CSV table of C-alpha atoms and ligand atoms in Angstrom, one decimal:
chain,number,residue,atom,x,y,z
A,1,UNK,CA,-17.1,-5.7,3.3
A,2,UNK,CA,-17.7,-2.4,1.4
A,3,UNK,CA,-15.2,-1.1,-1.2
A,4,UNK,CA,-15.3,2.2,-3.1
A,5,UNK,CA,-15.4,1.5,-6.8
A,6,UNK,CA,-14.1,4.2,-9.0
A,7,UNK,CA,-16.2,2.8,-11.8
A,8,UNK,CA,-19.5,3.5,-10.0
A,9,UNK,CA,-18.2,6.2,-7.7
A,10,UNK,CA,-19.9,4.4,-4.9
A,11,UNK,CA,-19.1,2.1,-2.0
A,12,UNK,CA,-20.2,-1.3,-3.0
A,13,UNK,CA,-20.5,-4.6,-1.2
A,14,UNK,CA,-17.6,-6.8,-2.1
A,15,UNK,CA,-18.5,-10.1,-3.7
A,16,UNK,CA,-15.8,-12.0,-5.5
A,17,UNK,CA,-16.3,-13.7,-8.8
A,18,UNK,CA,-15.4,-17.0,-7.3
A,19,UNK,CA,-16.3,-17.7,-3.7
A,20,UNK,CA,-13.4,-17.5,-1.3
A,21,UNK,CA,-11.0,-16.2,-3.9
A,22,UNK,CA,-9.8,-12.8,-4.9
A,23,UNK,CA,-8.0,-12.0,-8.1
A,24,UNK,CA,-6.2,-8.7,-7.7
A,25,UNK,CA,-3.9,-6.8,-10.0
A,26,UNK,CA,-1.9,-3.7,-8.9
A,27,UNK,CA,0.0,-1.6,-11.4
A,28,UNK,CA,3.7,-1.6,-10.3
A,29,UNK,CA,6.4,1.0,-10.7
A,30,UNK,CA,8.5,1.9,-13.7
A,31,UNK,CA,12.0,0.9,-12.6
A,32,UNK,CA,14.5,3.5,-13.6
A,33,UNK,CA,15.5,4.8,-10.1
A,34,UNK,CA,14.9,4.1,-6.4
A,35,UNK,CA,11.2,4.3,-5.7
A,36,UNK,CA,10.0,7.5,-3.9
A,37,UNK,CA,7.6,7.5,-1.0
A,38,UNK,CA,4.7,8.4,-3.3
A,39,UNK,CA,5.2,5.1,-5.1
A,40,UNK,CA,5.3,3.4,-1.7
A,41,UNK,CA,1.7,4.5,-1.0
A,42,UNK,CA,-0.1,2.1,-3.3
A,43,UNK,CA,2.3,-0.6,-2.3
A,44,UNK,CA,1.5,-0.2,1.4
A,45,UNK,CA,-2.2,0.5,1.0
A,46,UNK,CA,-2.9,-2.4,-1.3
A,47,UNK,CA,-0.7,-4.8,0.6
A,48,UNK,CA,-2.9,-3.9,3.6
A,49,UNK,CA,-6.1,-4.6,1.5
A,50,UNK,CA,-4.6,-7.9,0.6
A,51,UNK,CA,-3.7,-8.7,4.2
A,52,UNK,CA,-7.2,-7.9,5.4
A,53,UNK,CA,-8.8,-10.0,2.7
A,54,UNK,CA,-6.5,-12.9,3.8
A,55,UNK,CA,-7.5,-12.4,7.4
A,56,UNK,CA,-11.2,-12.6,6.3
A,57,UNK,CA,-10.3,-16.0,4.8
A,58,UNK,CA,-10.0,-15.2,1.1
A,59,UNK,CA,-7.3,-16.8,-0.9
A,60,UNK,CA,-5.7,-13.8,-2.7
A,61,UNK,CA,-3.9,-14.1,-6.0
A,62,UNK,CA,-2.0,-10.8,-6.0
A,63,UNK,CA,-0.2,-9.8,-9.2
A,64,UNK,CA,1.9,-6.7,-9.5
A,65,UNK,CA,4.1,-6.0,-12.5
A,66,UNK,CA,7.3,-4.1,-13.0
A,67,UNK,CA,7.3,-1.9,-16.0
A,68,UNK,CA,10.8,-2.6,-17.3
A,69,UNK,CA,10.7,-1.1,-20.8
A,70,UNK,CA,10.0,2.6,-21.0
A,71,UNK,CA,11.4,5.9,-22.3
A,72,UNK,CA,12.7,6.9,-18.8
A,73,UNK,CA,14.6,3.6,-18.4
A,74,UNK,CA,16.1,4.0,-21.9
A,75,UNK,CA,17.2,7.6,-21.1
A,76,UNK,CA,18.9,6.5,-17.8
A,77,UNK,CA,20.6,3.6,-19.6
A,78,UNK,CA,22.0,6.0,-22.3
A,79,UNK,CA,23.2,8.4,-19.5
A,80,UNK,CA,25.1,5.6,-17.8
A,81,UNK,CA,26.2,3.9,-20.9
A,82,UNK,CA,24.7,0.6,-19.9
A,83,UNK,CA,21.8,-1.6,-21.2
A,84,UNK,CA,18.2,-0.9,-20.3
A,85,UNK,CA,18.0,-4.3,-18.8
A,86,UNK,CA,20.9,-3.5,-16.4
A,87,UNK,CA,19.0,-0.4,-15.2
A,88,UNK,CA,15.7,-2.2,-14.8
A,89,UNK,CA,17.1,-5.3,-13.0
A,90,UNK,CA,19.1,-3.1,-10.7
A,91,UNK,CA,16.1,-1.0,-9.6
A,92,UNK,CA,13.8,-4.0,-9.3
A,93,UNK,CA,16.3,-5.5,-6.8
A,94,UNK,CA,16.4,-2.1,-4.9
A,95,UNK,CA,12.6,-1.9,-5.0
A,96,UNK,CA,12.3,-5.3,-3.5
A,97,UNK,CA,14.6,-4.3,-0.7
A,98,UNK,CA,12.5,-1.3,0.1
A,99,UNK,CA,9.3,-3.4,-0.1
A,100,UNK,CA,10.8,-5.8,2.5
A,101,UNK,CA,11.7,-2.9,4.7
A,102,UNK,CA,8.1,-1.6,4.6
A,103,UNK,CA,6.9,-5.2,5.3
A,104,UNK,CA,5.1,-5.3,1.9
A,105,UNK,CA,4.6,-8.9,1.1
A,106,UNK,CA,6.0,-10.1,-2.2
A,107,UNK,CA,3.2,-10.5,-4.7
A,108,UNK,CA,2.1,-14.0,-5.7
A,109,UNK,CA,3.8,-13.0,-8.9
A,110,UNK,CA,5.7,-10.0,-10.2
A,111,UNK,CA,5.7,-10.3,-13.9
A,112,UNK,CA,8.0,-8.2,-16.1
A,113,UNK,CA,6.7,-6.5,-19.2
A,114,UNK,CA,9.7,-7.5,-21.3
A,115,UNK,CA,9.0,-11.2,-20.6
A,116,UNK,CA,5.4,-10.9,-21.9
A,117,UNK,CA,5.9,-9.6,-25.4
A,118,UNK,CA,4.4,-12.7,-27.1
A,119,UNK,CA,1.1,-12.2,-25.2
A,120,UNK,CA,1.1,-8.5,-26.3
A,121,UNK,CA,1.6,-9.4,-29.9
A,122,UNK,CA,-1.3,-11.9,-29.6
A,123,UNK,CA,-3.6,-9.3,-28.0
A,124,UNK,CA,-2.7,-6.6,-30.5
A,125,UNK,CA,-3.4,-9.0,-33.4
A,126,UNK,CA,-6.7,-10.0,-32.0
A,127,UNK,CA,-7.7,-6.4,-31.6
A,128,UNK,CA,-6.7,-5.7,-35.2
A,129,UNK,CA,-8.8,-8.7,-36.3
A,130,UNK,CA,-11.8,-7.4,-34.5
A,131,UNK,CA,-11.5,-4.0,-36.0
A,132,UNK,CA,-10.5,-2.3,-32.7
A,133,UNK,CA,-6.9,-1.6,-33.8
A,134,UNK,CA,-5.0,-0.7,-37.0
A,135,UNK,CA,-1.4,-0.4,-38.1
A,136,UNK,CA,-0.2,2.6,-40.0
A,137,UNK,CA,2.6,2.9,-42.5
A,138,UNK,CA,5.5,3.3,-40.2
A,139,UNK,CA,4.5,0.2,-38.2
A,140,UNK,CA,2.7,1.9,-35.3
A,141,UNK,CA,-0.4,0.2,-34.2
A,142,UNK,CA,-3.2,2.3,-32.7
A,143,UNK,CA,-6.3,1.4,-30.7
A,144,UNK,CA,-9.5,2.7,-32.4
A,145,UNK,CA,-10.9,4.5,-29.3
A,146,UNK,CA,-14.3,5.5,-30.6
A,147,UNK,CA,-15.1,2.0,-31.6
A,148,UNK,CA,-15.1,1.0,-27.9
A,149,UNK,CA,-18.5,2.5,-27.0
A,150,UNK,CA,-17.9,2.5,-23.3
A,151,UNK,CA,-14.7,4.4,-23.5
A,152,UNK,CA,-14.6,6.9,-20.6
A,153,UNK,CA,-16.7,4.8,-18.2
A,154,UNK,CA,-14.0,4.6,-15.5
A,155,UNK,CA,-12.8,8.2,-15.6
A,156,UNK,CA,-16.3,9.5,-16.3
A,157,UNK,CA,-15.0,11.5,-19.2
A,158,UNK,CA,-17.0,12.4,-22.3
A,159,UNK,CA,-15.4,11.6,-25.6
A,160,UNK,CA,-16.3,14.9,-27.2
A,161,UNK,CA,-14.7,16.8,-24.3
A,162,UNK,CA,-11.6,14.7,-24.7
A,163,UNK,CA,-11.5,15.4,-28.4
A,164,UNK,CA,-11.8,19.1,-27.9
A,165,UNK,CA,-8.8,19.0,-25.6
A,166,UNK,CA,-6.8,17.1,-28.2
A,167,UNK,CA,-7.5,19.5,-31.0
A,168,UNK,CA,-5.1,22.1,-29.7
A,169,UNK,CA,-2.2,19.7,-29.4
A,170,UNK,CA,-2.4,18.1,-32.8
A,171,UNK,CA,1.0,16.6,-33.5
A,172,UNK,CA,2.2,17.2,-37.0
A,173,UNK,CA,2.9,14.1,-39.1
A,174,UNK,CA,0.6,11.9,-36.9
A,175,UNK,CA,-1.2,9.4,-39.0
A,176,UNK,CA,-3.9,8.3,-36.6
A,177,UNK,CA,-7.4,8.1,-37.8
A,178,UNK,CA,-8.6,10.0,-34.7
A,179,UNK,CA,-6.7,12.1,-32.2
A,180,UNK,CA,-8.2,9.9,-29.4
A,181,UNK,CA,-6.5,6.8,-30.7
A,182,UNK,CA,-3.6,5.5,-28.5
A,183,UNK,CA,-0.6,3.5,-29.2
A,184,UNK,CA,-0.4,-0.3,-28.8
A,185,UNK,CA,2.9,-0.9,-30.6
A,186,UNK,CA,5.5,1.6,-31.7
A,187,UNK,CA,8.6,1.4,-34.0
A,188,UNK,CA,12.0,1.4,-32.4
A,189,UNK,CA,14.3,4.4,-32.5
A,190,UNK,CA,18.0,4.0,-33.0
A,191,UNK,CA,19.7,2.3,-30.0
A,192,UNK,CA,16.4,1.3,-28.3
A,193,UNK,CA,15.5,-2.2,-27.2
A,194,UNK,CA,13.1,-3.8,-29.7
A,195,UNK,CA,11.2,-6.9,-30.6
A,196,UNK,CA,10.2,-8.4,-33.9
A,197,UNK,CA,6.5,-8.0,-34.7
A,198,UNK,CA,4.2,-8.3,-37.8
A,199,UNK,CA,4.1,-4.5,-38.0
A,200,UNK,CA,7.7,-3.4,-37.3
A,201,UNK,CA,10.7,-3.9,-35.1
A,202,UNK,CA,9.5,-2.1,-32.0
A,203,UNK,CA,8.2,-2.1,-28.5
A,204,UNK,CA,4.8,-2.1,-26.8
A,205,UNK,CA,2.8,0.8,-25.5
A,206,UNK,CA,2.5,1.0,-21.7
A,207,UNK,CA,-1.2,0.2,-21.4
A,208,UNK,CA,-1.2,-3.1,-23.3
A,209,UNK,CA,1.4,-4.5,-20.9
A,210,UNK,CA,-1.0,-4.5,-18.0
A,211,UNK,CA,-4.0,-5.9,-20.0
A,212,UNK,CA,-1.9,-8.8,-21.1
A,213,UNK,CA,-0.2,-9.6,-17.7
A,214,UNK,CA,-3.5,-9.4,-15.9
A,215,UNK,CA,-5.1,-11.8,-18.4
A,216,UNK,CA,-2.3,-14.3,-18.4
A,217,UNK,CA,-1.9,-14.6,-14.7
A,218,UNK,CA,-5.4,-13.9,-13.4
A,219,UNK,CA,-7.7,-14.5,-16.3
A,220,UNK,CA,-10.1,-12.4,-18.5
A,221,UNK,CA,-12.2,-11.3,-15.5
A,222,UNK,CA,-10.6,-10.2,-12.3
A,223,UNK,CA,-12.0,-8.9,-9.0
A,224,UNK,CA,-9.8,-5.9,-8.2
A,225,UNK,CA,-7.6,-3.7,-10.3
A,226,UNK,CA,-5.7,-1.0,-8.3
A,227,UNK,CA,-3.2,1.8,-8.5
A,228,UNK,CA,-2.6,5.5,-7.8
A,229,UNK,CA,-5.4,7.9,-8.8
A,230,UNK,CA,-3.2,9.3,-11.6
A,231,UNK,CA,-3.6,6.0,-13.4
A,232,UNK,CA,-7.4,6.3,-13.8
A,233,UNK,CA,-6.9,8.2,-17.0
A,234,UNK,CA,-5.6,7.3,-19.4
A,235,UNK,CA,-3.8,4.2,-18.2
A,236,UNK,CA,-6.7,2.3,-16.6
A,237,UNK,CA,-9.3,3.7,-19.0
A,238,UNK,CA,-7.2,2.3,-21.9
A,239,UNK,CA,-6.6,-1.0,-20.2
A,240,UNK,CA,-10.4,-1.4,-19.9
A,241,UNK,CA,-10.8,-0.6,-23.6
A,242,UNK,CA,-8.2,-3.1,-24.7
A,243,UNK,CA,-9.2,-5.9,-22.5
A,244,UNK,CA,-12.9,-5.7,-22.9
A,245,UNK,CA,-12.7,-5.1,-26.7
A,246,UNK,CA,-10.5,-8.2,-27.0
A,247,UNK,CA,-12.1,-10.6,-24.5
A,248,UNK,CA,-15.7,-9.4,-24.6
A,249,UNK,CA,-16.0,-9.6,-20.9
A,250,UNK,CA,-16.0,-7.1,-18.0
A,251,UNK,CA,-12.3,-6.8,-17.2
A,252,UNK,CA,-12.4,-5.9,-13.5
A,253,UNK,CA,-15.3,-5.8,-11.1
A,254,UNK,CA,-13.8,-3.2,-8.7
A,255,UNK,CA,-11.3,-0.4,-9.4
A,256,UNK,CA,-9.5,1.0,-6.4
A,257,UNK,CA,-7.3,4.1,-6.4
A,258,UNK,CA,-5.2,5.6,-3.7
A,259,UNK,CA,-4.9,9.4,-3.3
A,260,UNK,CA,-1.7,11.2,-3.8
A,261,UNK,CA,1.1,11.7,-1.3
A,262,UNK,CA,1.9,15.4,-1.3
A,263,UNK,CA,4.7,17.5,0.0
A,264,UNK,CA,4.0,21.1,1.1
A,265,UNK,CA,0.6,20.4,-0.2
A,266,UNK,CA,1.9,19.8,-3.7
A,267,UNK,CA,1.9,16.5,-5.6
A,268,UNK,CA,5.2,14.6,-4.9
A,269,UNK,CA,6.7,13.6,-8.2
A,270,UNK,CA,9.9,12.9,-9.9
A,271,UNK,CA,9.3,15.5,-12.5
A,272,UNK,CA,8.8,18.3,-9.9
A,273,UNK,CA,11.9,17.1,-8.1
A,274,UNK,CA,10.1,17.4,-4.7
A,275,UNK,CA,10.4,13.9,-3.6
A,276,UNK,CA,12.1,11.6,-1.0
A,277,UNK,CA,13.1,8.1,-1.9
A,278,UNK,CA,12.1,5.3,0.5
A,279,UNK,CA,15.9,4.7,0.9
A,280,UNK,CA,16.4,8.3,2.1
A,281,UNK,CA,13.6,7.9,4.7
A,282,UNK,CA,15.1,4.6,5.8
A,283,UNK,CA,18.3,6.5,6.9
A,284,UNK,CA,16.2,8.5,9.4
A,285,UNK,CA,13.4,6.1,10.4
A,286,UNK,CA,12.6,2.5,10.6
A,287,UNK,CA,10.4,1.9,7.5
A,288,UNK,CA,7.7,0.6,9.8
A,289,UNK,CA,7.2,4.2,10.8
A,290,UNK,CA,6.6,5.2,7.1
A,291,UNK,CA,4.1,2.4,6.8
A,292,UNK,CA,2.3,3.5,10.0
A,293,UNK,CA,2.3,7.1,8.7
A,294,UNK,CA,0.7,6.0,5.4
A,295,UNK,CA,-2.0,4.0,7.1
A,296,UNK,CA,-2.9,6.8,9.5
A,297,UNK,CA,-4.9,8.4,6.7
A,298,UNK,CA,-7.7,7.0,4.6
A,299,UNK,CA,-6.2,5.6,1.4
A,300,UNK,CA,-8.4,7.7,-0.9
A,301,UNK,CA,-7.5,11.0,0.9
A,302,UNK,CA,-4.6,13.1,-0.1
A,303,UNK,CA,-1.8,12.8,2.4
A,304,UNK,CA,0.7,15.5,3.2
A,305,UNK,CA,4.2,14.3,4.1
A,306,UNK,CA,5.8,16.2,7.0
A,307,UNK,CA,8.4,15.7,9.7
A,308,UNK,CA,5.8,16.4,12.4
A,309,UNK,CA,3.5,13.7,11.1
A,310,UNK,CA,6.4,11.3,10.8
A,311,UNK,CA,7.3,12.0,14.5
A,312,UNK,CA,3.7,11.5,15.5
A,313,UNK,CA,3.6,8.2,13.6
A,314,UNK,CA,6.9,7.2,15.3
A,315,UNK,CA,5.5,7.9,18.8
A,316,UNK,CA,2.2,6.2,18.0
A,317,UNK,CA,4.0,3.1,16.8
A,318,UNK,CA,6.2,3.1,19.8
A,319,UNK,CA,3.2,3.0,22.1
A,320,UNK,CA,1.9,-0.1,20.4
A,321,UNK,CA,5.2,-1.8,20.3
A,322,UNK,CA,5.8,-1.0,24.0
A,323,UNK,CA,2.5,-2.4,25.0
A,324,UNK,CA,3.3,-5.6,23.1
A,325,UNK,CA,6.7,-5.7,24.8
A,326,UNK,CA,5.2,-5.3,28.2
A,327,UNK,CA,2.8,-8.2,27.5
A,328,UNK,CA,5.7,-10.3,26.3
A,329,UNK,CA,7.7,-9.6,29.4
A,330,UNK,CA,4.8,-10.3,31.8
A,331,UNK,CA,4.1,-13.5,29.9
A,332,UNK,CA,7.7,-14.7,30.3
A,333,UNK,CA,7.4,-14.5,34.1
A,334,UNK,CA,3.7,-15.3,34.4
A,335,UNK,CA,2.3,-18.3,36.2
A,336,UNK,CA,1.3,-21.1,33.9
A,337,UNK,CA,-2.4,-21.0,34.6
A,338,UNK,CA,-5.7,-20.8,32.8
A,339,UNK,CA,-7.8,-17.7,32.9
A,340,UNK,CA,-9.8,-17.0,36.1
A,341,UNK,CA,-13.4,-15.9,35.8
A,342,UNK,CA,-12.4,-12.4,36.3
A,343,UNK,CA,-9.8,-12.7,33.6
A,344,UNK,CA,-12.3,-14.2,31.2
A,345,UNK,CA,-14.3,-11.0,31.6
A,346,UNK,CA,-11.2,-9.0,30.8
A,347,UNK,CA,-10.6,-11.1,27.7
A,348,UNK,CA,-14.2,-10.8,26.6
A,349,UNK,CA,-14.0,-7.0,27.1
A,350,UNK,CA,-11.3,-6.9,24.5
A,351,UNK,CA,-13.6,-8.3,21.8
A,352,UNK,CA,-15.0,-4.9,21.3
A,353,UNK,CA,-11.8,-3.6,19.9
A,354,UNK,CA,-11.6,-6.3,17.3
A,355,UNK,CA,-15.1,-5.6,16.3
A,356,UNK,CA,-14.4,-2.0,15.9
A,357,UNK,CA,-11.2,-2.8,13.9
A,358,UNK,CA,-13.2,-5.0,11.5
A,359,UNK,CA,-16.0,-2.5,11.2
A,360,UNK,CA,-13.5,0.1,10.2
A,361,UNK,CA,-11.7,-2.1,7.7
A,362,UNK,CA,-15.1,-3.4,6.3
A,363,UNK,CA,-15.9,0.2,5.5
A,364,UNK,CA,-13.6,0.7,2.5
A,365,UNK,CA,-10.4,-0.1,4.5
A,366,UNK,CA,-10.6,2.8,6.9
A,367,UNK,CA,-7.1,2.1,8.4
A,368,UNK,CA,-7.2,5.4,10.4
A,369,UNK,CA,-10.1,4.1,12.5
A,370,UNK,CA,-8.7,0.6,12.6
A,371,UNK,CA,-5.5,2.1,14.1
A,372,UNK,CA,-7.6,4.0,16.6
A,373,UNK,CA,-9.1,0.7,17.8
A,374,UNK,CA,-5.6,-0.8,18.1
A,375,UNK,CA,-4.7,2.1,20.4
A,376,UNK,CA,-7.8,1.4,22.5
A,377,UNK,CA,-6.8,-2.2,22.8
A,378,UNK,CA,-3.3,-1.0,23.9
A,379,UNK,CA,-4.7,1.2,26.5
A,380,UNK,CA,-7.1,-1.5,27.7
A,381,UNK,CA,-4.3,-4.0,28.1
A,382,UNK,CA,-1.9,-1.6,29.7
A,383,UNK,CA,-4.4,-0.8,32.4
A,384,UNK,CA,-5.9,-4.3,32.9
A,385,UNK,CA,-3.0,-6.6,33.3
A,386,UNK,CA,0.0,-7.0,35.6
A,387,UNK,CA,2.4,-9.6,36.9
A,388,UNK,CA,-0.4,-11.3,38.8
A,389,UNK,CA,-2.2,-12.4,35.6
A,390,UNK,CA,-2.3,-15.9,34.2
A,391,UNK,CA,-0.2,-16.9,31.2
A,392,UNK,CA,-3.4,-17.7,29.3
A,393,UNK,CA,-4.8,-14.2,29.5
A,394,UNK,CA,-1.4,-12.5,28.7
A,395,UNK,CA,-0.8,-14.8,25.8
A,396,UNK,CA,-4.3,-14.2,24.4
A,397,UNK,CA,-4.0,-10.5,24.6
A,398,UNK,CA,-0.6,-10.5,23.1
A,399,UNK,CA,-1.8,-12.7,20.1
A,400,UNK,CA,-4.8,-10.4,19.6
A,401,UNK,CA,-2.6,-7.3,19.4
A,402,UNK,CA,-0.2,-9.1,17.2
A,403,UNK,CA,-3.0,-10.3,14.8
A,404,UNK,CA,-4.4,-6.8,14.4
A,405,UNK,CA,-1.0,-5.3,13.8
A,406,UNK,CA,-0.2,-8.0,11.3
A,407,UNK,CA,-3.2,-7.0,9.2
A,408,UNK,CA,-1.7,-3.5,9.1
A,409,UNK,CA,1.7,-5.0,8.3
A,410,UNK,CA,3.2,-3.8,11.6
A,411,UNK,CA,5.7,-6.0,13.3
A,412,UNK,CA,5.7,-5.8,17.1
A,413,UNK,CA,9.4,-5.7,17.8
A,414,UNK,CA,11.0,-3.3,20.2
A,415,UNK,CA,13.9,-1.5,18.6
A,416,UNK,CA,15.2,0.8,21.4
A,417,UNK,CA,15.5,0.5,25.1
A,418,UNK,CA,14.8,3.4,27.5
A,419,UNK,CA,18.0,4.5,29.3
A,420,UNK,CA,18.2,4.8,33.1
A,421,UNK,CA,18.7,8.6,33.0
A,422,UNK,CA,15.5,9.0,31.0
A,423,UNK,CA,13.6,6.8,33.6
A,424,UNK,CA,15.0,8.9,36.5
A,425,UNK,CA,14.1,12.1,34.7
A,426,UNK,CA,10.5,11.0,34.2
A,427,UNK,CA,10.2,9.8,37.8
A,428,UNK,CA,11.4,13.2,39.0
A,429,UNK,CA,8.9,14.9,36.8
A,430,UNK,CA,6.1,12.6,38.1
A,431,UNK,CA,7.0,13.4,41.7
A,432,UNK,CA,6.8,17.1,40.9
A,433,UNK,CA,3.5,16.6,39.1
A,434,UNK,CA,2.1,14.8,42.2
A,435,UNK,CA,3.3,17.6,44.5
A,436,UNK,CA,1.4,20.0,42.2
A,437,UNK,CA,-1.7,17.8,42.4
A,438,UNK,CA,-1.4,17.3,38.7
A,439,UNK,CA,-2.4,13.6,38.9
A,440,UNK,CA,-3.3,13.3,35.3
A,441,UNK,CA,0.3,14.0,34.3
A,442,UNK,CA,1.6,11.7,37.0
A,443,UNK,CA,-0.6,8.9,35.7
A,444,UNK,CA,0.4,9.6,32.2
A,445,UNK,CA,4.1,9.3,33.1
A,446,UNK,CA,3.4,6.0,34.9
A,447,UNK,CA,1.8,4.8,31.7
A,448,UNK,CA,4.6,6.0,29.5
A,449,UNK,CA,7.1,4.1,31.7
A,450,UNK,CA,4.9,1.0,31.7
A,451,UNK,CA,4.7,1.1,28.0
A,452,UNK,CA,8.5,1.0,28.0
A,453,UNK,CA,8.4,-2.0,30.3
A,454,UNK,CA,9.2,0.0,33.5
A,455,UNK,CA,7.2,-0.7,36.6
A,456,UNK,CA,7.0,1.9,39.4
A,457,UNK,CA,6.5,1.1,43.0
A,458,UNK,CA,5.7,3.9,45.5
A,459,UNK,CA,7.3,3.0,48.8
A,460,UNK,CA,8.0,4.8,52.1
A,461,UNK,CA,11.6,5.3,51.0
A,462,UNK,CA,10.4,6.9,47.7
A,463,UNK,CA,9.8,5.6,44.3
A,464,UNK,CA,11.4,2.4,43.2
A,465,UNK,CA,11.4,1.1,39.7
A,466,UNK,CA,12.2,-2.2,37.9
A,467,UNK,CA,12.3,-3.4,34.4
A,468,UNK,CA,9.4,-5.8,33.6
B,501,LIG,P1,5.0,5.0,-11.7
B,501,LIG,O1,6.3,4.4,-11.4
B,501,LIG,O2,5.0,6.5,-11.9
B,501,LIG,O3,4.2,4.3,-12.8
B,501,LIG,O4,4.1,4.9,-10.3
B,501,LIG,C1,3.9,3.6,-9.7
B,501,LIG,C2,2.7,3.8,-8.8
B,501,LIG,O5,2.9,4.8,-7.8
B,501,LIG,C3,1.4,4.1,-9.5
B,501,LIG,O6,0.3,3.4,-8.9
B,501,LIG,C4,1.2,5.6,-9.2
B,501,LIG,O7,-0.1,6.0,-9.3
B,501,LIG,C5,1.8,5.7,-7.8
B,501,LIG,N1,2.2,7.1,-7.4
B,501,LIG,C6,3.2,7.8,-8.0
B,501,LIG,N2,3.4,9.0,-7.4
B,501,LIG,C7,2.5,9.0,-6.3
B,501,LIG,C8,2.2,9.9,-5.2
B,501,LIG,N3,2.9,11.1,-5.1
B,501,LIG,N4,1.3,9.5,-4.3
B,501,LIG,C9,0.7,8.4,-4.4
B,501,LIG,N5,0.9,7.5,-5.4
B,501,LIG,C10,1.8,7.7,-6.3
B,502,LIG,ZN1,-1.0,-0.8,-15.2
């Protein structure tokens, strides 16, 4: 299995630190509102990575935090006149509902930053002791960036370029030793949540939270650290500096980052106001459609959100669900028999689609190609099986389709039934197509109907149909 590592900017063979086990940390959302569909992208993508690793036999320890102390949470709390904790716990609950709708598995653990303050105080103290951090007069503690010689290795940034960028935005009254130094701990402001510390009553910086939660729940060395590409710098770069300076070990072997979800080819973000929440989308679509849409592109590519692409995802998903439904119906009425020789050949013929699926996923989780092989399996099964087939073949094909879809997190349930009028309309259209000698269209309509579980029979009296 090859994965693209942001650290080396190459696809590398995946070898876990410990055989058969994967330790994976994914930066979670800051919970001050409903999550938007941009936030949903890393959730869906890395849940799929996890599912594929589990399919391959790895035991995956998947940790994803909620950032539940932050300026934006505090601002929202002030606006509503409630506590920060009330805001964060409300939106954690809402986020979990959205995740369930998108069939994102709960993490092995979802730690909360506010529950891990002791670990943060410990790591900050250790960094001060080692000379990698220093407190200043007002109680702020900074990380001494230049002391960590490898700073910039993830984002491939050069310290002097960074410094030049900083010079123009020098904040007055800042008492850092160097403009590149970043905050580990900061003093509280009036009315803000705070914790006691050796330096001042205050709260942690954002980056230290993840270094501490990853260490506590996964250890000093982990296999995969992931998040959206906007986190590469400074968040992940700073996490590396803190963890490696403190622990003296390579923090994460592989760094995976998803591309951005755009709208009208512009970055979707809360600050630009051009976003849809997952909840809004759920009013129009089954969230499975959103998941399918996200996986139709490679996770590292930018993806533009549009109504057309969502419709295409809806139709594609329907084709798969209908094929599964058809198999399920055939299976219900099938003869309880083992596969014949001919059927064994049909079964073996479907191996190719699984191989293609795995090859795509082994190549840095190319879900777009993996989906293409699911479509091929669907077409294969639609054209190879009918009510004459044995239960064994039908069941095997159904399970195979179900297994591949499960890796993608797609549930094979039929949500809507085709109405009689629609069937009659398609049959009339098919008759007209045949009259025009447009056999391709006629066959296509037969397949569309078959996908919806409708079987056509051409008789002397005309076309008859029945539900499978
Ligand atoms: P935040 O709550 O802003 O910290 O974001 C939570 C996660 O969502 C991070 O991994 C971000 O990188 C990711 N994210 C935010 N906006 C987008 C977007 N438009 N497209 C893809 N990922 C995003
Ligand atoms: Zn993080």
